mmCIF file of C-alpha atoms in Angstrom:
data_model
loop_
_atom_site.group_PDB
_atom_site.id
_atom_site.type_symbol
_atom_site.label_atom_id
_atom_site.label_comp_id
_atom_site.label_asym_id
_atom_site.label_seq_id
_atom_site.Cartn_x
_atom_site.Cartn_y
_atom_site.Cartn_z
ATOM 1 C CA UNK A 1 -11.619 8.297 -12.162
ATOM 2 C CA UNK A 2 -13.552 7.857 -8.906
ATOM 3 C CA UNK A 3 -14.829 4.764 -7.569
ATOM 4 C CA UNK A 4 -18.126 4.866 -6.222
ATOM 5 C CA UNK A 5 -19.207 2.045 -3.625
ATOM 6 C CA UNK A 6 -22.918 0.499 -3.888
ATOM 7 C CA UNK A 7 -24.573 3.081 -1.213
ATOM 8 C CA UNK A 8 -22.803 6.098 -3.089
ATOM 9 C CA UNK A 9 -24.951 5.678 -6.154
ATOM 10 C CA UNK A 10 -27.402 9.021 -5.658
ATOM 11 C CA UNK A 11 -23.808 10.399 -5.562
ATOM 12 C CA UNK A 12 -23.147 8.808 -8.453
ATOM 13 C CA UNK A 13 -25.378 9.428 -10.457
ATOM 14 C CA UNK A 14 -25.849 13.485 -9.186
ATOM 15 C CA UNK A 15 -21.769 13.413 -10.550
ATOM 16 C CA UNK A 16 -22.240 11.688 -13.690
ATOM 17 C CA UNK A 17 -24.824 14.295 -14.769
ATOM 18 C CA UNK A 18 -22.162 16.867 -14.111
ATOM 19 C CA UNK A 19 -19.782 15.552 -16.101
ATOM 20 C CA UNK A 20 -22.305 15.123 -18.749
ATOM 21 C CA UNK A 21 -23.158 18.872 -19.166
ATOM 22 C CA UNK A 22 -19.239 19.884 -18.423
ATOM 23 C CA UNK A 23 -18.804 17.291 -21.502
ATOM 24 C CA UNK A 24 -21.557 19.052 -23.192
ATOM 25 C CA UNK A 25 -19.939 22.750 -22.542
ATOM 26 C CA UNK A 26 -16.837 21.523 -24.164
ATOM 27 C CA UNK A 27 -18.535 20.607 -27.227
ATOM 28 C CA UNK A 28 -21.148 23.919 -27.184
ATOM 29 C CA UNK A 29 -19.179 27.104 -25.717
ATOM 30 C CA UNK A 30 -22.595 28.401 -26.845
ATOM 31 C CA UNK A 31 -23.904 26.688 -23.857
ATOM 32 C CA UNK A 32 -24.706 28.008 -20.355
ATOM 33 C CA UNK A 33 -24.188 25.622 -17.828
ATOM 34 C CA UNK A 34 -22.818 27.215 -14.594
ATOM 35 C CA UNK A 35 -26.152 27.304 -13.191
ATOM 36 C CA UNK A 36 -26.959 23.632 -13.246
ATOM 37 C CA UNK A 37 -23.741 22.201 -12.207
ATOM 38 C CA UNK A 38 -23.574 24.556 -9.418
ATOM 39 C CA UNK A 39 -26.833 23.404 -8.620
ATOM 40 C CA UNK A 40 -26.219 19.367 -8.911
ATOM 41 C CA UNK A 41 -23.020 20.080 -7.168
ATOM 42 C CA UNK A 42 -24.633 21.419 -4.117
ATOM 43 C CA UNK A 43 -27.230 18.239 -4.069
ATOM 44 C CA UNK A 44 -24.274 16.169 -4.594
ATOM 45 C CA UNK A 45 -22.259 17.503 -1.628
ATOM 46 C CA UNK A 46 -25.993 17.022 0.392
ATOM 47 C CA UNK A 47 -26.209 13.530 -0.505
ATOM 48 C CA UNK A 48 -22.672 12.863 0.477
ATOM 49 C CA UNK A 49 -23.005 13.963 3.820
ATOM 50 C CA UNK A 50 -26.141 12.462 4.935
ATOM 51 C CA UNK A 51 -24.861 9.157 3.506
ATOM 52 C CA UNK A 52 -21.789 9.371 5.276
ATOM 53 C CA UNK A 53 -23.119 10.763 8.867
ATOM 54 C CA UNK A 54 -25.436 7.363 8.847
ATOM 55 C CA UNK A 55 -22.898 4.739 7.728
ATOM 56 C CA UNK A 56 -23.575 1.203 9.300
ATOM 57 C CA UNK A 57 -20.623 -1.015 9.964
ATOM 58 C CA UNK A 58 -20.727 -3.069 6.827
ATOM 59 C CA UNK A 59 -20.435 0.422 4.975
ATOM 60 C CA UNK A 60 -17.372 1.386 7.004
ATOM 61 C CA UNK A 61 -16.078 -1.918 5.875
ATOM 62 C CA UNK A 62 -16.672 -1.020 2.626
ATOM 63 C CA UNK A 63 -14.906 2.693 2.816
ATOM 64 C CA UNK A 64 -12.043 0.949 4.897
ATOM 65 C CA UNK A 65 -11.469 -1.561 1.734
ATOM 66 C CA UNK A 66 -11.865 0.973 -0.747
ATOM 67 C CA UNK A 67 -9.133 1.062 -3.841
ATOM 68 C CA UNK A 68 -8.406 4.611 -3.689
ATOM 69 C CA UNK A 69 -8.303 4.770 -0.437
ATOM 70 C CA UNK A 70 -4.450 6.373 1.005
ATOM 71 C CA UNK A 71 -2.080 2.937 1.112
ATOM 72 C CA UNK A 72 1.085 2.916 3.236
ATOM 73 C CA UNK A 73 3.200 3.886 0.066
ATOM 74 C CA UNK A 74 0.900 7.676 0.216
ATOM 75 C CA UNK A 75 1.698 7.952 4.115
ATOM 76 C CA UNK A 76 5.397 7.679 3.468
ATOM 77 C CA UNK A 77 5.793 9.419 0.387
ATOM 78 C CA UNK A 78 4.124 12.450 2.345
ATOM 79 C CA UNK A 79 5.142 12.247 5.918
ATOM 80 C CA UNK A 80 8.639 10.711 5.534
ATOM 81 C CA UNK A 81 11.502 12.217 4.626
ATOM 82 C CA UNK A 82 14.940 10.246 4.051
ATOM 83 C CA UNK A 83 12.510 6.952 4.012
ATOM 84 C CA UNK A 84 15.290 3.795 3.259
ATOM 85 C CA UNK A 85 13.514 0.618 3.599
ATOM 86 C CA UNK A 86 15.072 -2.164 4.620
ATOM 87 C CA UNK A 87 15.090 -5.915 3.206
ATOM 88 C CA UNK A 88 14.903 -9.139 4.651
ATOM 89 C CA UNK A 89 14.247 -11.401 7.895
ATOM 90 C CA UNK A 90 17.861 -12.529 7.770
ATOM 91 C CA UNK A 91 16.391 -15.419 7.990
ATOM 92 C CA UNK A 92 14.226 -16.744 5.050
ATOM 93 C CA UNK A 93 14.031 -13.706 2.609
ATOM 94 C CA UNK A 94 12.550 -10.597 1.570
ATOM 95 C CA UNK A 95 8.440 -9.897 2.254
ATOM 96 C CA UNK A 96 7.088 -7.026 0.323
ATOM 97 C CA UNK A 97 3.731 -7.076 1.776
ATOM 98 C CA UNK A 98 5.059 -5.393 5.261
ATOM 99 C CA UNK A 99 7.442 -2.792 4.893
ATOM 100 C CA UNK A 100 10.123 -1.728 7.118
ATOM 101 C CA UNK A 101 12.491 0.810 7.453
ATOM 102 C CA UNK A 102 13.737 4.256 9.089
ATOM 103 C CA UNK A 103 13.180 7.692 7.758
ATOM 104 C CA UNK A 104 12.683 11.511 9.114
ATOM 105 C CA UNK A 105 8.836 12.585 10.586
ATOM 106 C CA UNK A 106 9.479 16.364 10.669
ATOM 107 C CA UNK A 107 13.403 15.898 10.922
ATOM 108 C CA UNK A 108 12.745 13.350 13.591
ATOM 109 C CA UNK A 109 14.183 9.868 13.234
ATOM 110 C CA UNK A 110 11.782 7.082 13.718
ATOM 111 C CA UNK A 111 11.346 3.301 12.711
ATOM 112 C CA UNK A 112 8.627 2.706 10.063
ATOM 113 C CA UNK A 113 6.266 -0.929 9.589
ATOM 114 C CA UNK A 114 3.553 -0.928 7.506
ATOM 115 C CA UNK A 115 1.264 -3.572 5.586
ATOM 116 C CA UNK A 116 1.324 -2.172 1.888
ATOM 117 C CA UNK A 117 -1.510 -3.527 -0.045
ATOM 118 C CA UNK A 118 -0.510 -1.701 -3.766
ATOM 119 C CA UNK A 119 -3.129 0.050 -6.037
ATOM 120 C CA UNK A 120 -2.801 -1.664 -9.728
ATOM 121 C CA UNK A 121 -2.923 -5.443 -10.287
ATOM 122 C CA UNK A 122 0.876 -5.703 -10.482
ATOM 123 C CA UNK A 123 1.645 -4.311 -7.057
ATOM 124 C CA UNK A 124 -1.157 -5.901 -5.090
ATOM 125 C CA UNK A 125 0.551 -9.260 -7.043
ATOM 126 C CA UNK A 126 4.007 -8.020 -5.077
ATOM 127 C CA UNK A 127 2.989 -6.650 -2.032
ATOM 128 C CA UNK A 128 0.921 -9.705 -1.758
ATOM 129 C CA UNK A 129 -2.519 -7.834 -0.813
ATOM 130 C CA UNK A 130 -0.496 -6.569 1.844
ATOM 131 C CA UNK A 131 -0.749 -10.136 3.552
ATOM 132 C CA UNK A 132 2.421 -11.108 4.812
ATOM 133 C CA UNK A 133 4.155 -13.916 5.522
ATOM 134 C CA UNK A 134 6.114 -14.736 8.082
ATOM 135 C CA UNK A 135 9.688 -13.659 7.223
ATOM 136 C CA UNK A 136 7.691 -10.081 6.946
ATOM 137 C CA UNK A 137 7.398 -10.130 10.484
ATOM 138 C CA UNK A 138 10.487 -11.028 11.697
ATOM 139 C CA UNK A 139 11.341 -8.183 9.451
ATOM 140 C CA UNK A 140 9.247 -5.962 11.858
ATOM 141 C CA UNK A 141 11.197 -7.656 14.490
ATOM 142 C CA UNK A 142 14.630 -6.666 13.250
ATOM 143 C CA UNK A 143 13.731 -3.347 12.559
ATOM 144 C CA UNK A 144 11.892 -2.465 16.316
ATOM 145 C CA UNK A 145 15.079 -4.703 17.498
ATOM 146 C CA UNK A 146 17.047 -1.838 16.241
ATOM 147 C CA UNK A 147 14.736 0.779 16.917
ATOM 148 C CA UNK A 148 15.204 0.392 20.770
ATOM 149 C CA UNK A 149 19.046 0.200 20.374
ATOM 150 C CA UNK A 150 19.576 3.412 19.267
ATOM 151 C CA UNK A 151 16.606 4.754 21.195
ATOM 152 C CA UNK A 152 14.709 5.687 17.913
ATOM 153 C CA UNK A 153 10.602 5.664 18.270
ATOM 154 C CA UNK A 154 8.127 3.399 16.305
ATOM 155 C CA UNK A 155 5.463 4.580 13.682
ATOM 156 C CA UNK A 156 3.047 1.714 12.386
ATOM 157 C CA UNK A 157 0.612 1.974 9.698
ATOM 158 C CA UNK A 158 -1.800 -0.816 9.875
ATOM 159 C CA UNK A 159 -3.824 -1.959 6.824
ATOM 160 C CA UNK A 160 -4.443 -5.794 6.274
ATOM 161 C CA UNK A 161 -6.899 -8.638 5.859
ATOM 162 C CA UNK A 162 -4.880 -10.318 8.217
ATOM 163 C CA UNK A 163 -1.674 -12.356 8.000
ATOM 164 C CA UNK A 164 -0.863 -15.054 4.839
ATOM 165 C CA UNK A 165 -3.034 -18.083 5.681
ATOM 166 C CA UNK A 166 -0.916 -20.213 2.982
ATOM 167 C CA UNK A 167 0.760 -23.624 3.550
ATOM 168 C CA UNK A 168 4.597 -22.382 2.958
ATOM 169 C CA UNK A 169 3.681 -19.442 5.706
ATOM 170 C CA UNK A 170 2.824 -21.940 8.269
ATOM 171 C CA UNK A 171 4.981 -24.121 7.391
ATOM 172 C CA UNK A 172 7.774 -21.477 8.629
ATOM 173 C CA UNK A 173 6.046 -20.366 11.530
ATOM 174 C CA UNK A 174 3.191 -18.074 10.625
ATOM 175 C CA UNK A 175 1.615 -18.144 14.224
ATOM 176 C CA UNK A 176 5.153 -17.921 16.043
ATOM 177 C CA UNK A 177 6.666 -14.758 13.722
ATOM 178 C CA UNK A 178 3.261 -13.000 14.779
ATOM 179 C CA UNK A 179 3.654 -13.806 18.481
ATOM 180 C CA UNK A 180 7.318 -12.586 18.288
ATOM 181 C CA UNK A 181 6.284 -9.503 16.542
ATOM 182 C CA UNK A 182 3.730 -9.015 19.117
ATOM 183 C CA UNK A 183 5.689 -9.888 22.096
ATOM 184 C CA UNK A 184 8.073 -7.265 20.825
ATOM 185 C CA UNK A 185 5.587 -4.320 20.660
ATOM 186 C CA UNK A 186 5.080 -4.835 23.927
ATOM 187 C CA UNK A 187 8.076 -5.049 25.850
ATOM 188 C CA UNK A 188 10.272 -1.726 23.541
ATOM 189 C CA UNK A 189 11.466 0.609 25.763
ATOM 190 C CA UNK A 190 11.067 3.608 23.038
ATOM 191 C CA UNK A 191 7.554 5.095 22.374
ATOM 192 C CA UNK A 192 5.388 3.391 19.394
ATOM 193 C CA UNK A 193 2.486 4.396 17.753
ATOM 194 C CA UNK A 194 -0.100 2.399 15.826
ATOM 195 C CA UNK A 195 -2.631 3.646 13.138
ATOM 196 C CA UNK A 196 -5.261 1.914 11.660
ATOM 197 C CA UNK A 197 -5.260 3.166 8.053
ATOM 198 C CA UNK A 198 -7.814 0.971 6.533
ATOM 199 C CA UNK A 199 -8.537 -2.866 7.273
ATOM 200 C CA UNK A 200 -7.046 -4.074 10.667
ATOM 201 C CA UNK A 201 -7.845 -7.863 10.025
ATOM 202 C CA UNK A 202 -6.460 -10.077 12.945
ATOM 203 C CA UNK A 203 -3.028 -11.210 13.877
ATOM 204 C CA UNK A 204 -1.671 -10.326 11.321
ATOM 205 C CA UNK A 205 -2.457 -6.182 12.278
ATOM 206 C CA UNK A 206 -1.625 -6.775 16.194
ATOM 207 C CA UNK A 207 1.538 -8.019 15.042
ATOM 208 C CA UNK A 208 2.875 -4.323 14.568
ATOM 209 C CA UNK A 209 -0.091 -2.879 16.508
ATOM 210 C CA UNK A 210 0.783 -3.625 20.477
ATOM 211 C CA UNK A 211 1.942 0.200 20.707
ATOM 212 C CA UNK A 212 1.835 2.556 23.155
ATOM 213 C CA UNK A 213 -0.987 4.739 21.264
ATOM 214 C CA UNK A 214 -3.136 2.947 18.907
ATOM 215 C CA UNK A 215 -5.434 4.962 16.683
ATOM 216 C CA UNK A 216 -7.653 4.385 13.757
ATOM 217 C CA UNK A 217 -9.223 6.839 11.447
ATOM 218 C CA UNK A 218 -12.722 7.181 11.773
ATOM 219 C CA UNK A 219 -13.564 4.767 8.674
ATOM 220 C CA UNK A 220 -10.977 2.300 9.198
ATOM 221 C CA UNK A 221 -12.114 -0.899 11.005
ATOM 222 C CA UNK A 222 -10.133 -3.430 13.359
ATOM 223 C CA UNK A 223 -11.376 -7.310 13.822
ATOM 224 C CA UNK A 224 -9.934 -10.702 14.932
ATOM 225 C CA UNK A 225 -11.437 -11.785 12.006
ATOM 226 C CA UNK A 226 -13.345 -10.449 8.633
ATOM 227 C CA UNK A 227 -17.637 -10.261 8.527
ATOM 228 C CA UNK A 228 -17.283 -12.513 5.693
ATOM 229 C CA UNK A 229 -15.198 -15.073 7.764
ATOM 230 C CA UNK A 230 -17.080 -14.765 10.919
ATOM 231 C CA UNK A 231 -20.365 -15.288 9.094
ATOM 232 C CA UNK A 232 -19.374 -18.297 7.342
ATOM 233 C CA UNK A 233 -18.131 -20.002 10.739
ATOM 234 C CA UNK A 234 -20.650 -18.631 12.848
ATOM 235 C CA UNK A 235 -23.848 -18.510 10.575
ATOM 236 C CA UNK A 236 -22.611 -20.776 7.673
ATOM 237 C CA UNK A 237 -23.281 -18.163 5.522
ATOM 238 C CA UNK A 238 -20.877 -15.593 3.902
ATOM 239 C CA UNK A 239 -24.049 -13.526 2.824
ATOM 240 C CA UNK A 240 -24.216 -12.725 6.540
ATOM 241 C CA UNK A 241 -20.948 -10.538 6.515
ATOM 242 C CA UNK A 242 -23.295 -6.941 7.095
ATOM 243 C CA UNK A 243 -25.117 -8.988 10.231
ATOM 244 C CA UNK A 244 -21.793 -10.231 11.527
ATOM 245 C CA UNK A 245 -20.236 -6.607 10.965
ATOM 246 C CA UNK A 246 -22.448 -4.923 13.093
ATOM 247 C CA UNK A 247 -22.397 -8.176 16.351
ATOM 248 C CA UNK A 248 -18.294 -7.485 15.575
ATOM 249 C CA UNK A 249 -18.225 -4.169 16.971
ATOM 250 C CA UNK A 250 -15.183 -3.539 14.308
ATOM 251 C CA UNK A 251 -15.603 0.397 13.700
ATOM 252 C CA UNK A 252 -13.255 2.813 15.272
ATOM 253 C CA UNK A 253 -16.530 4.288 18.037
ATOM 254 C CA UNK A 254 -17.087 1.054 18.916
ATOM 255 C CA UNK A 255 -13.529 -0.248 20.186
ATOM 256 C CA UNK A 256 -12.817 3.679 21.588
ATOM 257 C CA UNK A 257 -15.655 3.052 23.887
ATOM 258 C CA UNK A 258 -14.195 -0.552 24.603
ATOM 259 C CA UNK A 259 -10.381 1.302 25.345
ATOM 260 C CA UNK A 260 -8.798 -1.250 21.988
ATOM 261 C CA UNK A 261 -8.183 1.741 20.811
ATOM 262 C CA UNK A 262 -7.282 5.514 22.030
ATOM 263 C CA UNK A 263 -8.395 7.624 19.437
ATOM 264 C CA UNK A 264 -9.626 8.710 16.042
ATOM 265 C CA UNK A 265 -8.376 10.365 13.397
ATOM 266 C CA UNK A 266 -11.236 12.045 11.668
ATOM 267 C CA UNK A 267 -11.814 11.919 8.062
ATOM 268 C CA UNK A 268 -13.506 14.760 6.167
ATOM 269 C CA UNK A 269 -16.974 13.725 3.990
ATOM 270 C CA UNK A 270 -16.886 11.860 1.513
ATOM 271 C CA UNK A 271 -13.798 9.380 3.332
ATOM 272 C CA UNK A 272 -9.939 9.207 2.895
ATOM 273 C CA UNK A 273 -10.495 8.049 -0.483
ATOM 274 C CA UNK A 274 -11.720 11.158 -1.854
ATOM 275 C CA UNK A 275 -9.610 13.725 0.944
ATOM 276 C CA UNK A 276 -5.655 12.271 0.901
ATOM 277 C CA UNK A 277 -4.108 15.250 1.753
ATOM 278 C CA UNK A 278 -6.839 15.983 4.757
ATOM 279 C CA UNK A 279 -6.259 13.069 5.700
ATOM 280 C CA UNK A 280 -2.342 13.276 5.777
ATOM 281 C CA UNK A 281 -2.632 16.647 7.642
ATOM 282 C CA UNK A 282 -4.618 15.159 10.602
ATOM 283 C CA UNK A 283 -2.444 12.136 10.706
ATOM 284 C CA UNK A 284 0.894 14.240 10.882
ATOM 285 C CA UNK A 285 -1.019 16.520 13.720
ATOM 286 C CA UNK A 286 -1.909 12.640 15.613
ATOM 287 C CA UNK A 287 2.119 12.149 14.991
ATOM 288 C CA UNK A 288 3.639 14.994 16.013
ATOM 289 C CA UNK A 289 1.275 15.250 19.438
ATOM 290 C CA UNK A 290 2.372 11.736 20.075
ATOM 291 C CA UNK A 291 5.824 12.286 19.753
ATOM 292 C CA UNK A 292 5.938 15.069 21.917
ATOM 293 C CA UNK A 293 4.052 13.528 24.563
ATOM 294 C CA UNK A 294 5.901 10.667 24.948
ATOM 295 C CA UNK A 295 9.659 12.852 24.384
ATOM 296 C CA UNK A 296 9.986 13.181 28.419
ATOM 297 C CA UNK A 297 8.939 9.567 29.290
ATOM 298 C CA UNK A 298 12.078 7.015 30.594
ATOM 299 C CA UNK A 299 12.156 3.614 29.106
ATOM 300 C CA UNK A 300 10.529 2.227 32.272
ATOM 301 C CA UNK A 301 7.530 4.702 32.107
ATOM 302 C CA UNK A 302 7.286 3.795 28.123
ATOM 303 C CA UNK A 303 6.982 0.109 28.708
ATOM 304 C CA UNK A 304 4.701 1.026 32.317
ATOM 305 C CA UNK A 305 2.426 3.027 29.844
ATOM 306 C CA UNK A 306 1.716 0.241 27.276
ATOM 307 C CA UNK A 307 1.535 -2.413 30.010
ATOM 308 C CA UNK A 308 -1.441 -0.580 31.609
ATOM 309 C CA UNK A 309 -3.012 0.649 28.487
ATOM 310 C CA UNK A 310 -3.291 -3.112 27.331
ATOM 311 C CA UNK A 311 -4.271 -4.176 30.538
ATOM 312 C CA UNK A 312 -7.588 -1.493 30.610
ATOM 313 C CA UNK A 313 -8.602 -3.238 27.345
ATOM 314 C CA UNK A 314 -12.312 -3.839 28.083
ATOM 315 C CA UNK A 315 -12.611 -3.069 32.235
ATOM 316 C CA UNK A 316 -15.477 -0.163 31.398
ATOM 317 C CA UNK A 317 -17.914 -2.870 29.646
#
């Protein structure tokens, strides 16, 4: 069943009338109805697309959060072949909110991380909301640590409210797991690439997101901190989160033009939620040209690459 968010309700409602007379037909073979739904299909499709060509920033926050929106689980069970994740910091213990492993991209072998949020109540309960801890990143750590050894590139699928904020997580280090993590991004001698899936919240998403290529798709957003957070501390008021969205600058144009980013991955109308396998296709395409690109490159020129690409961050404002 779809989930429709706030602004989608002309949508909403043009689609429930649909259903209605479909419902109707069932009931009444008798009954003409081809006509109609054609008809409330086409407004439908109309409404869609001027409500998504106009979306503010707390709208793209919405679309970024949304439930049926592709998780990290869709990306691998669709790009990834051979996928065998791999457990544990060797340290502490297992973290099921970031996910880490190797696997095949078009026969390819590459090192996978990923924040995995989970779509029912039971697997957001294991995968934590996709907030990790900090065992999860020194997972990352292990596996990019590996990665470089046997000269295998890095695929990261980023899509989290940021990292755990709870006692026993900083307690073990929250603050230095994501610095390691970060620091290690930075200095791998094999290509990496970053994509911004949904929510890039923080830390906690730069921790597996200091890649040579960084990309979001076009509905996804990327923030040192959440409108709702930022409105409480700046504003003292939560209800500011769709002021503090927009002073953020958190949507995909806004850090291109800024160089966070490099690119975007479009989605088709209507947002990933409602296209997966659109989506899939253009991410594969992002992939594959990455991979290619960076094939030739020597490990200095890799790590020469990144260092100037995070150094650009910001000189065109």
């Amino acid at each position: 069943m779809q989930s429709y968010l706030d602004f989608e309700k002309p949508v909403a409602d043009l689609e429930a009338k649909i259903a209605e007379l479909k419902s109707l037909a069932a009931a009444d073979q008798a009954v003409s109805i081809d006509e109609e739904v054609n008809r409330l299909s086409a407004r439908a499709d109309e409404a869609l697309v001027e409500i998504y060509k106009k979306l503010t920033p707390w709208q793209k926050t919405q679309v970024a959060r949304h439930p049926q929106r592709p998780h990290f689980s869709d990306y691998i069970s669709t790009l990834i072949t051979e996928w065998t994740p791999l457990a544990g910091d060797r340290k502490f213990g297992e973290d099921a909110a970031l996910q880490a492993g190797f696997g095949r991209f078009n026969g390819q072998s590459v090192a996978i991380l990923g924040q995995e949020k989970g779509n029912s109540t039971e697997t957001r309960l294991k995968h934590n909301f996709g907030m990790a801890n900090p065992e999860g990143y020194r997972k990352a750590v292990r596996i990019m640590d590996m990665a470089d050894r046997f000269n295998i590139p890095v695929i990261s699928f980023v899509d989290t409210a940021g990292a755990y904020p709870g006692i026993g997580a900083e307690e073990r280090g929250q603050a230095e797991a994501i610095a390691r993590s970060t620091e290690k991004g930075l200095e791998l001698g094999v290509p990496n690439i970053a994509i911004v899936i949904g929510e890039g919240g923080s830390g906690g998403a730069i921790a597996i997101a200091t890649a040579n290529r960084v990309l979001m798709l076009e509905n996804a957003i990327y923030s040192v901190i959440s409108p709702e957070a930022g409105a409480s501390i700046l504003f003292r008021d939560a209800a500011k989160a769709q002021d503090m969205a927009t002073a953020q600058k958190i949507t995909a144009q806004d850090l291109l033009a800024f160089k966070v980013i490099d690119g975007i991955i479009p989605e088709p109308t209507g947002g990933a939620h409602r296209h997966h396998g659109q989506v899939m296709d253009s991410t594969r395409v992002a992939i594959s040209d990455f991979l290619a690109e960076f094939a030739p490159k020597s490990r200095l020129e890799t790590r020469e690459h990144r260092r100037e690409k995070f150094l650009a961050i910001g000189t065109n404002i």
